[in-house]
Amino acid sequence: MLHDLFPPGIQHALDLAGIFVFATSGALLAVRKNFDVFGIAVLALVTALGGGLFRDLVIGAVPPAAFGELSFFVTPLLAAAIVFFLHPEVARINRLINVLDAAGLALFCVSGTTKAYEYGLGLTASAALGVATAVGGGVLRDVLVNEVPSLLRDREMYAVPALVGAALVAVFLGMGVLTPLTSGIAVVTTFVLRLLAMRYHWRAPLAWNRRSSVAEEP
């Protein structure tokens, strides 16, 4: 299938790794918000699976992969359990989690775009759903904890790398040259751009010529 960028076993392992990392970030936020064990599990599930669920429902891939593959549902619960018992230790490796999160972002924006295209969407719509696959879970997570979604205040350029990766896939699809190699180029480009944004604190531009006396909200 087109959205299988790598051999099935490797693709499945990468999907699970991305789900685990996203779930861990959601569970850690739940701990910081003093959620109970149920809240930790819910936030882990929403963060890990929300983007993929949205994509599958839009393109009509039902039941969504999250419900058709038991490991996709169990993996976030495993991450939530680890964070519940070991959150001080997990928090200490936050930098590593951020790097893995960048890898998950890169993989999901590319696989999400190709899967949407395979289900008959145009290039632009496929790229949009690729971005939604990568960042949708984070948006739902932020809404549930009553925070402004990071997508709307793209500090350290979280959504922009996903947009670049999805756009690259759309270009490759339009040119008829989407292969595991070119898909890998899109993944690596997204991953490196996200790492550079974290390293140098890049962010998307604010409103042009903004001169408001009101300080930006934290």
PDB file of C-alpha atoms in Angstrom:
ATOM      1  CA  MET A   1       0.000   0.000   0.000  1.00  0.00           C
ATOM      2  CA  LEU A   2       1.124   3.534  -0.732  1.00  0.00           C
ATOM      3  CA  HIS A   3       1.179   4.708   2.872  1.00  0.00           C
ATOM      4  CA  ASP A   4       3.418   1.816   3.905  1.00  0.00           C
ATOM      5  CA  LEU A   5       6.668   3.725   3.544  1.00  0.00           C
ATOM      6  CA  PHE A   6       8.768   0.881   4.920  1.00  0.00           C
ATOM      7  CA  PRO A   7       8.403  -2.907   5.138  1.00  0.00           C
ATOM      8  CA  PRO A   8       5.280  -3.784   7.193  1.00  0.00           C
ATOM      9  CA  GLY A   9       7.145  -4.890  10.312  1.00  0.00           C
ATOM     10  CA  ILE A  10       9.303  -1.765  10.423  1.00  0.00           C
ATOM     11  CA  GLN A  11       6.318   0.471   9.618  1.00  0.00           C
ATOM     12  CA  HIS A  12       4.331  -1.048  12.483  1.00  0.00           C
ATOM     13  CA  ALA A  13       7.223  -0.646  14.917  1.00  0.00           C
ATOM     14  CA  LEU A  14       7.705   3.001  13.925  1.00  0.00           C
ATOM     15  CA  ASP A  15       3.977   3.678  14.325  1.00  0.00           C
ATOM     16  CA  LEU A  16       4.019   2.162  17.804  1.00  0.00           C
ATOM     17  CA  ALA A  17       7.124   4.138  18.741  1.00  0.00           C
ATOM     18  CA  GLY A  18       5.482   7.393  17.655  1.00  0.00           C
ATOM     19  CA  ILE A  19       2.283   6.526  19.521  1.00  0.00           C
ATOM     20  CA  PHE A  20       4.271   5.680  22.660  1.00  0.00           C
ATOM     21  CA  VAL A  21       6.200   8.949  22.623  1.00  0.00           C
ATOM     22  CA  PHE A  22       3.105  11.072  21.996  1.00  0.00           C
ATOM     23  CA  ALA A  23       1.275   9.222  24.760  1.00  0.00           C
ATOM     24  CA  THR A  24       4.182   9.815  27.147  1.00  0.00           C
ATOM     25  CA  SER A  25       4.097  13.559  26.515  1.00  0.00           C
ATOM     26  CA  GLY A  26       0.343  13.616  27.150  1.00  0.00           C
ATOM     27  CA  ALA A  27       0.680  11.591  30.337  1.00  0.00           C
ATOM     28  CA  LEU A  28       3.449  13.855  31.648  1.00  0.00           C
ATOM     29  CA  LEU A  29       1.252  16.907  31.091  1.00  0.00           C
ATOM     30  CA  ALA A  30      -1.557  15.160  32.974  1.00  0.00           C
ATOM     31  CA  VAL A  31       0.799  14.578  35.917  1.00  0.00           C
ATOM     32  CA  ARG A  32       1.810  18.251  35.916  1.00  0.00           C
ATOM     33  CA  LYS A  33      -1.896  19.152  35.978  1.00  0.00           C
ATOM     34  CA  ASN A  34      -2.456  16.814  38.956  1.00  0.00           C
ATOM     35  CA  PHE A  35      -4.838  14.517  37.053  1.00  0.00           C
ATOM     36  CA  ASP A  36      -5.758  11.169  38.570  1.00  0.00           C
ATOM     37  CA  VAL A  37      -4.909   7.836  36.991  1.00  0.00           C
ATOM     38  CA  PHE A  38      -7.964   7.907  34.722  1.00  0.00           C
ATOM     39  CA  GLY A  39      -7.133  11.424  33.542  1.00  0.00           C
ATOM     40  CA  ILE A  40      -3.542  10.388  32.836  1.00  0.00           C
ATOM     41  CA  ALA A  41      -4.729   7.457  30.718  1.00  0.00           C
ATOM     42  CA  VAL A  42      -7.265   9.561  28.818  1.00  0.00           C
ATOM     43  CA  LEU A  43      -4.768  12.309  28.029  1.00  0.00           C
ATOM     44  CA  ALA A  44      -2.208   9.725  26.879  1.00  0.00           C
ATOM     45  CA  LEU A  45      -4.773   8.102  24.565  1.00  0.00           C
ATOM     46  CA  VAL A  46      -6.026  11.388  23.146  1.00  0.00           C
ATOM     47  CA  THR A  47      -2.531  12.732  22.492  1.00  0.00           C
ATOM     48  CA  ALA A  48      -1.332   9.542  20.828  1.00  0.00           C
ATOM     49  CA  LEU A  49      -4.379   8.638  18.754  1.00  0.00           C
ATOM     50  CA  GLY A  50      -6.367  11.842  18.233  1.00  0.00           C
ATOM     51  CA  GLY A  51      -4.724  12.907  14.979  1.00  0.00           C
ATOM     52  CA  GLY A  52      -4.969   9.487  13.385  1.00  0.00           C
ATOM     53  CA  LEU A  53      -8.603   9.090  14.455  1.00  0.00           C
ATOM     54  CA  PHE A  54      -9.503  12.427  12.907  1.00  0.00           C
ATOM     55  CA  ARG A  55      -7.760  11.526   9.646  1.00  0.00           C
ATOM     56  CA  ASP A  56      -9.382   8.093   9.389  1.00  0.00           C
ATOM     57  CA  LEU A  57     -12.865   9.457  10.065  1.00  0.00           C
ATOM     58  CA  VAL A  58     -12.442  12.177   7.431  1.00  0.00           C
ATOM     59  CA  ILE A  59     -11.245   9.783   4.734  1.00  0.00           C
ATOM     60  CA  GLY A  60     -13.743   7.062   5.666  1.00  0.00           C
ATOM     61  CA  ALA A  61     -11.194   4.506   6.840  1.00  0.00           C
ATOM     62  CA  VAL A  62     -13.494   2.829   9.345  1.00  0.00           C
ATOM     63  CA  PRO A  63     -13.082   1.362  11.788  1.00  0.00           C
ATOM     64  CA  PRO A  64     -10.089   3.641  12.444  1.00  0.00           C
ATOM     65  CA  ALA A  65      -6.706   1.972  12.743  1.00  0.00           C
ATOM     66  CA  ALA A  66      -6.629   2.787  16.464  1.00  0.00           C
ATOM     67  CA  PHE A  67      -9.580   0.420  16.994  1.00  0.00           C
ATOM     68  CA  GLY A  68      -8.650  -2.155  14.378  1.00  0.00           C
ATOM     69  CA  GLU A  69      -5.179  -2.809  15.812  1.00  0.00           C
ATOM     70  CA  LEU A  70      -5.114  -3.698  19.516  1.00  0.00           C
ATOM     71  CA  SER A  71      -1.467  -2.687  19.929  1.00  0.00           C
ATOM     72  CA  PHE A  72      -2.315   0.879  18.887  1.00  0.00           C
ATOM     73  CA  PHE A  73      -4.756   1.091  21.797  1.00  0.00           C
ATOM     74  CA  VAL A  74      -2.649  -0.746  24.365  1.00  0.00           C
ATOM     75  CA  THR A  75       0.585   1.182  23.726  1.00  0.00           C
ATOM     76  CA  PRO A  76      -0.720   4.545  25.066  1.00  0.00           C
ATOM     77  CA  LEU A  77      -2.040   2.774  28.159  1.00  0.00           C
ATOM     78  CA  LEU A  78       1.386   1.249  28.711  1.00  0.00           C
ATOM     79  CA  ALA A  79       2.976   4.693  28.399  1.00  0.00           C
ATOM     80  CA  ALA A  80       0.432   6.091  30.869  1.00  0.00           C
ATOM     81  CA  ALA A  81       1.225   3.321  33.367  1.00  0.00           C
ATOM     82  CA  ILE A  82       4.958   3.967  33.120  1.00  0.00           C
ATOM     83  CA  VAL A  83       4.476   7.691  33.652  1.00  0.00           C
ATOM     84  CA  PHE A  84       2.059   7.061  36.550  1.00  0.00           C
ATOM     85  CA  PHE A  85       4.651   5.085  38.493  1.00  0.00           C
ATOM     86  CA  LEU A  86       7.910   6.567  37.196  1.00  0.00           C
ATOM     87  CA  HIS A  87       7.087  10.154  36.204  1.00  0.00           C
ATOM     88  CA  PRO A  88      10.086  11.745  38.040  1.00  0.00           C
ATOM     89  CA  GLU A  89      12.481   9.487  36.126  1.00  0.00           C
ATOM     90  CA  VAL A  90      10.645   9.995  32.837  1.00  0.00           C
ATOM     91  CA  ALA A  91      10.678  13.761  33.276  1.00  0.00           C
ATOM     92  CA  ARG A  92      14.471  13.691  33.645  1.00  0.00           C
ATOM     93  CA  ILE A  93      14.854  12.439  30.075  1.00  0.00           C
ATOM     94  CA  ASN A  94      12.585  15.145  28.684  1.00  0.00           C
ATOM     95  CA  ARG A  95      15.183  16.147  26.086  1.00  0.00           C
ATOM     96  CA  LEU A  96      15.265  12.619  24.689  1.00  0.00           C
ATOM     97  CA  ILE A  97      11.460  12.527  24.650  1.00  0.00           C
ATOM     98  CA  ASN A  98      11.437  15.778  22.670  1.00  0.00           C
ATOM     99  CA  VAL A  99      13.801  14.260  20.106  1.00  0.00           C
ATOM    100  CA  LEU A 100      11.640  11.150  19.803  1.00  0.00           C
ATOM    101  CA  ASP A 101       8.563  13.359  19.593  1.00  0.00           C
ATOM    102  CA  ALA A 102      10.151  15.138  16.637  1.00  0.00           C
ATOM    103  CA  ALA A 103      10.682  11.766  14.983  1.00  0.00           C
ATOM    104  CA  GLY A 104       7.044  10.825  15.585  1.00  0.00           C
ATOM    105  CA  LEU A 105       5.900  14.154  14.170  1.00  0.00           C
ATOM    106  CA  ALA A 106       7.953  13.565  11.020  1.00  0.00           C
ATOM    107  CA  LEU A 107       6.731  10.020  10.496  1.00  0.00           C
ATOM    108  CA  PHE A 108       3.069  10.787  11.113  1.00  0.00           C
ATOM    109  CA  CYS A 109       2.864  13.835   8.857  1.00  0.00           C
ATOM    110  CA  VAL A 110       4.317  11.807   5.988  1.00  0.00           C
ATOM    111  CA  SER A 111       2.314   8.619   6.523  1.00  0.00           C
ATOM    112  CA  GLY A 112      -0.845  10.642   7.161  1.00  0.00           C
ATOM    113  CA  THR A 113      -0.480  12.501   3.875  1.00  0.00           C
ATOM    114  CA  THR A 114       0.105   9.356   1.843  1.00  0.00           C
ATOM    115  CA  LYS A 115      -2.799   7.495   3.462  1.00  0.00           C
ATOM    116  CA  ALA A 116      -5.182  10.390   2.771  1.00  0.00           C
ATOM    117  CA  TYR A 117      -4.059  10.488  -0.861  1.00  0.00           C
ATOM    118  CA  GLU A 118      -4.537   6.744  -1.174  1.00  0.00           C
ATOM    119  CA  TYR A 119      -8.167   7.200  -0.114  1.00  0.00           C
ATOM    120  CA  GLY A 120      -8.830   9.578  -2.997  1.00  0.00           C
ATOM    121  CA  LEU A 121      -8.178  13.057  -1.601  1.00  0.00           C
ATOM    122  CA  GLY A 122      -6.397  15.716  -3.642  1.00  0.00           C
ATOM    123  CA  LEU A 123      -2.848  16.780  -2.947  1.00  0.00           C
ATOM    124  CA  THR A 124      -3.723  19.856  -0.895  1.00  0.00           C
ATOM    125  CA  ALA A 125      -6.337  18.059   1.195  1.00  0.00           C
ATOM    126  CA  SER A 126      -3.959  15.131   1.706  1.00  0.00           C
ATOM    127  CA  ALA A 127      -1.220  17.444   2.971  1.00  0.00           C
ATOM    128  CA  ALA A 128      -3.686  19.135   5.325  1.00  0.00           C
ATOM    129  CA  LEU A 129      -4.697  15.779   6.764  1.00  0.00           C
ATOM    130  CA  GLY A 130      -1.043  14.832   7.067  1.00  0.00           C
ATOM    131  CA  VAL A 131      -0.506  17.855   9.291  1.00  0.00           C
ATOM    132  CA  ALA A 132      -3.683  17.026  11.229  1.00  0.00           C
ATOM    133  CA  THR A 133      -2.409  13.490  11.789  1.00  0.00           C
ATOM    134  CA  ALA A 134       0.824  14.820  13.272  1.00  0.00           C
ATOM    135  CA  VAL A 135      -0.533  17.639  15.450  1.00  0.00           C
ATOM    136  CA  GLY A 136      -4.205  16.761  16.011  1.00  0.00           C
ATOM    137  CA  GLY A 137      -3.612  14.790  19.183  1.00  0.00           C
ATOM    138  CA  GLY A 138      -1.667  17.666  20.690  1.00  0.00           C
ATOM    139  CA  VAL A 139      -4.505  20.082  19.923  1.00  0.00           C
ATOM    140  CA  LEU A 140      -7.042  17.838  21.651  1.00  0.00           C
ATOM    141  CA  ARG A 141      -4.668  17.408  24.598  1.00  0.00           C
ATOM    142  CA  ASP A 142      -4.305  21.172  25.063  1.00  0.00           C
ATOM    143  CA  VAL A 143      -8.059  21.753  24.804  1.00  0.00           C
ATOM    144  CA  LEU A 144      -8.737  19.108  27.459  1.00  0.00           C
ATOM    145  CA  VAL A 145      -6.351  20.773  29.911  1.00  0.00           C
ATOM    146  CA  ASN A 146      -7.786  24.224  29.135  1.00  0.00           C
ATOM    147  CA  GLU A 147      -4.699  25.627  27.434  1.00  0.00           C
ATOM    148  CA  VAL A 148      -4.368  27.531  24.167  1.00  0.00           C
ATOM    149  CA  PRO A 149      -3.374  24.819  21.650  1.00  0.00           C
ATOM    150  CA  SER A 150       0.303  24.955  20.761  1.00  0.00           C
ATOM    151  CA  LEU A 151      -0.790  24.813  17.122  1.00  0.00           C
ATOM    152  CA  LEU A 152      -2.128  28.385  17.493  1.00  0.00           C
ATOM    153  CA  ARG A 153       1.029  29.650  19.216  1.00  0.00           C
ATOM    154  CA  ASP A 154       3.653  27.727  17.316  1.00  0.00           C
ATOM    155  CA  ARG A 155       6.555  28.219  19.687  1.00  0.00           C
ATOM    156  CA  GLU A 156       9.684  26.452  18.468  1.00  0.00           C
ATOM    157  CA  MET A 157       7.837  25.702  15.227  1.00  0.00           C
ATOM    158  CA  TYR A 158       5.940  22.493  15.929  1.00  0.00           C
ATOM    159  CA  ALA A 159       3.340  22.669  13.188  1.00  0.00           C
ATOM    160  CA  VAL A 160       5.553  24.293  10.552  1.00  0.00           C
ATOM    161  CA  PRO A 161       7.920  21.292  10.191  1.00  0.00           C
ATOM    162  CA  ALA A 162       4.881  19.017   9.820  1.00  0.00           C
ATOM    163  CA  LEU A 163       3.527  21.330   7.129  1.00  0.00           C
ATOM    164  CA  VAL A 164       6.853  21.257   5.290  1.00  0.00           C
ATOM    165  CA  GLY A 165       6.999  17.463   5.428  1.00  0.00           C
ATOM    166  CA  ALA A 166       3.420  17.044   4.247  1.00  0.00           C
ATOM    167  CA  ALA A 167       3.979  19.563   1.435  1.00  0.00           C
ATOM    168  CA  LEU A 168       7.071  17.674   0.284  1.00  0.00           C
ATOM    169  CA  VAL A 169       5.071  14.452   0.111  1.00  0.00           C
ATOM    170  CA  ALA A 170       2.351  16.222  -1.884  1.00  0.00           C
ATOM    171  CA  VAL A 171       4.969  17.511  -4.323  1.00  0.00           C
ATOM    172  CA  PHE A 172       6.493  14.050  -4.710  1.00  0.00           C
ATOM    173  CA  LEU A 173       3.026  12.569  -5.264  1.00  0.00           C
ATOM    174  CA  GLY A 174       2.215  15.203  -7.859  1.00  0.00           C
ATOM    175  CA  MET A 175       5.461  14.446  -9.687  1.00  0.00           C
ATOM    176  CA  GLY A 176       4.870  10.703  -9.447  1.00  0.00           C
ATOM    177  CA  VAL A 177       8.158  10.114  -7.644  1.00  0.00           C
ATOM    178  CA  LEU A 178       7.006   9.098  -4.161  1.00  0.00           C
ATOM    179  CA  THR A 179       9.217   6.175  -3.173  1.00  0.00           C
ATOM    180  CA  PRO A 180      10.640   4.937   0.129  1.00  0.00           C
ATOM    181  CA  LEU A 181      13.685   7.128  -0.640  1.00  0.00           C
ATOM    182  CA  THR A 182      11.749  10.341  -1.277  1.00  0.00           C
ATOM    183  CA  SER A 183       9.449   9.556   1.656  1.00  0.00           C
ATOM    184  CA  GLY A 184      12.556   9.209   3.792  1.00  0.00           C
ATOM    185  CA  ILE A 185      13.747  12.604   2.552  1.00  0.00           C
ATOM    186  CA  ALA A 186      10.467  14.158   3.715  1.00  0.00           C
ATOM    187  CA  VAL A 187      10.738  12.439   7.102  1.00  0.00           C
ATOM    188  CA  VAL A 188      14.347  13.534   7.628  1.00  0.00           C
ATOM    189  CA  THR A 189      13.610  17.104   6.503  1.00  0.00           C
ATOM    190  CA  THR A 190      10.735  17.394   8.973  1.00  0.00           C
ATOM    191  CA  PHE A 191      12.765  15.833  11.766  1.00  0.00           C
ATOM    192  CA  VAL A 192      15.819  18.048  11.255  1.00  0.00           C
ATOM    193  CA  LEU A 193      13.726  21.203  10.929  1.00  0.00           C
ATOM    194  CA  ARG A 194      11.973  20.430  14.204  1.00  0.00           C
ATOM    195  CA  LEU A 195      15.282  19.747  15.972  1.00  0.00           C
ATOM    196  CA  LEU A 196      16.754  23.019  14.674  1.00  0.00           C
ATOM    197  CA  ALA A 197      13.652  24.895  15.818  1.00  0.00           C
ATOM    198  CA  MET A 198      14.070  23.465  19.329  1.00  0.00           C
ATOM    199  CA  ARG A 199      17.802  24.150  19.356  1.00  0.00           C
ATOM    200  CA  TYR A 200      17.589  27.760  18.176  1.00  0.00           C
ATOM    201  CA  HIS A 201      14.100  28.596  19.492  1.00  0.00           C
ATOM    202  CA  TRP A 202      12.682  29.408  16.090  1.00  0.00           C
ATOM    203  CA  ARG A 203       9.027  30.301  15.926  1.00  0.00           C
ATOM    204  CA  ALA A 204       6.429  31.282  13.368  1.00  0.00           C
ATOM    205  CA  PRO A 205       6.114  35.056  12.740  1.00  0.00           C
ATOM    206  CA  LEU A 206       3.726  37.144  14.812  1.00  0.00           C
ATOM    207  CA  ALA A 207       1.315  39.645  13.266  1.00  0.00           C
ATOM    208  CA  TRP A 208       3.044  42.095  10.910  1.00  0.00           C
ATOM    209  CA  ASN A 209       4.077  45.379  12.533  1.00  0.00           C
ATOM    210  CA  ARG A 210       2.519  44.358  15.842  1.00  0.00           C
ATOM    211  CA  ARG A 211       2.780  47.255  18.303  1.00  0.00           C
ATOM    212  CA  SER A 212       0.272  46.297  20.949  1.00  0.00           C
ATOM    213  CA  SER A 213       1.104  47.346  24.486  1.00  0.00           C
ATOM    214  CA  VAL A 214      -0.387  44.103  25.733  1.00  0.00           C
ATOM    215  CA  ALA A 215       2.334  41.587  26.500  1.00  0.00           C
ATOM    216  CA  GLU A 216       2.162  38.212  24.813  1.00  0.00           C
ATOM    217  CA  GLU A 217       0.527  35.606  27.004  1.00  0.00           C
ATOM    218  CA  PRO A 218       2.904  32.975  28.438  1.00  0.00           C
TER     219      PRO A 218
END
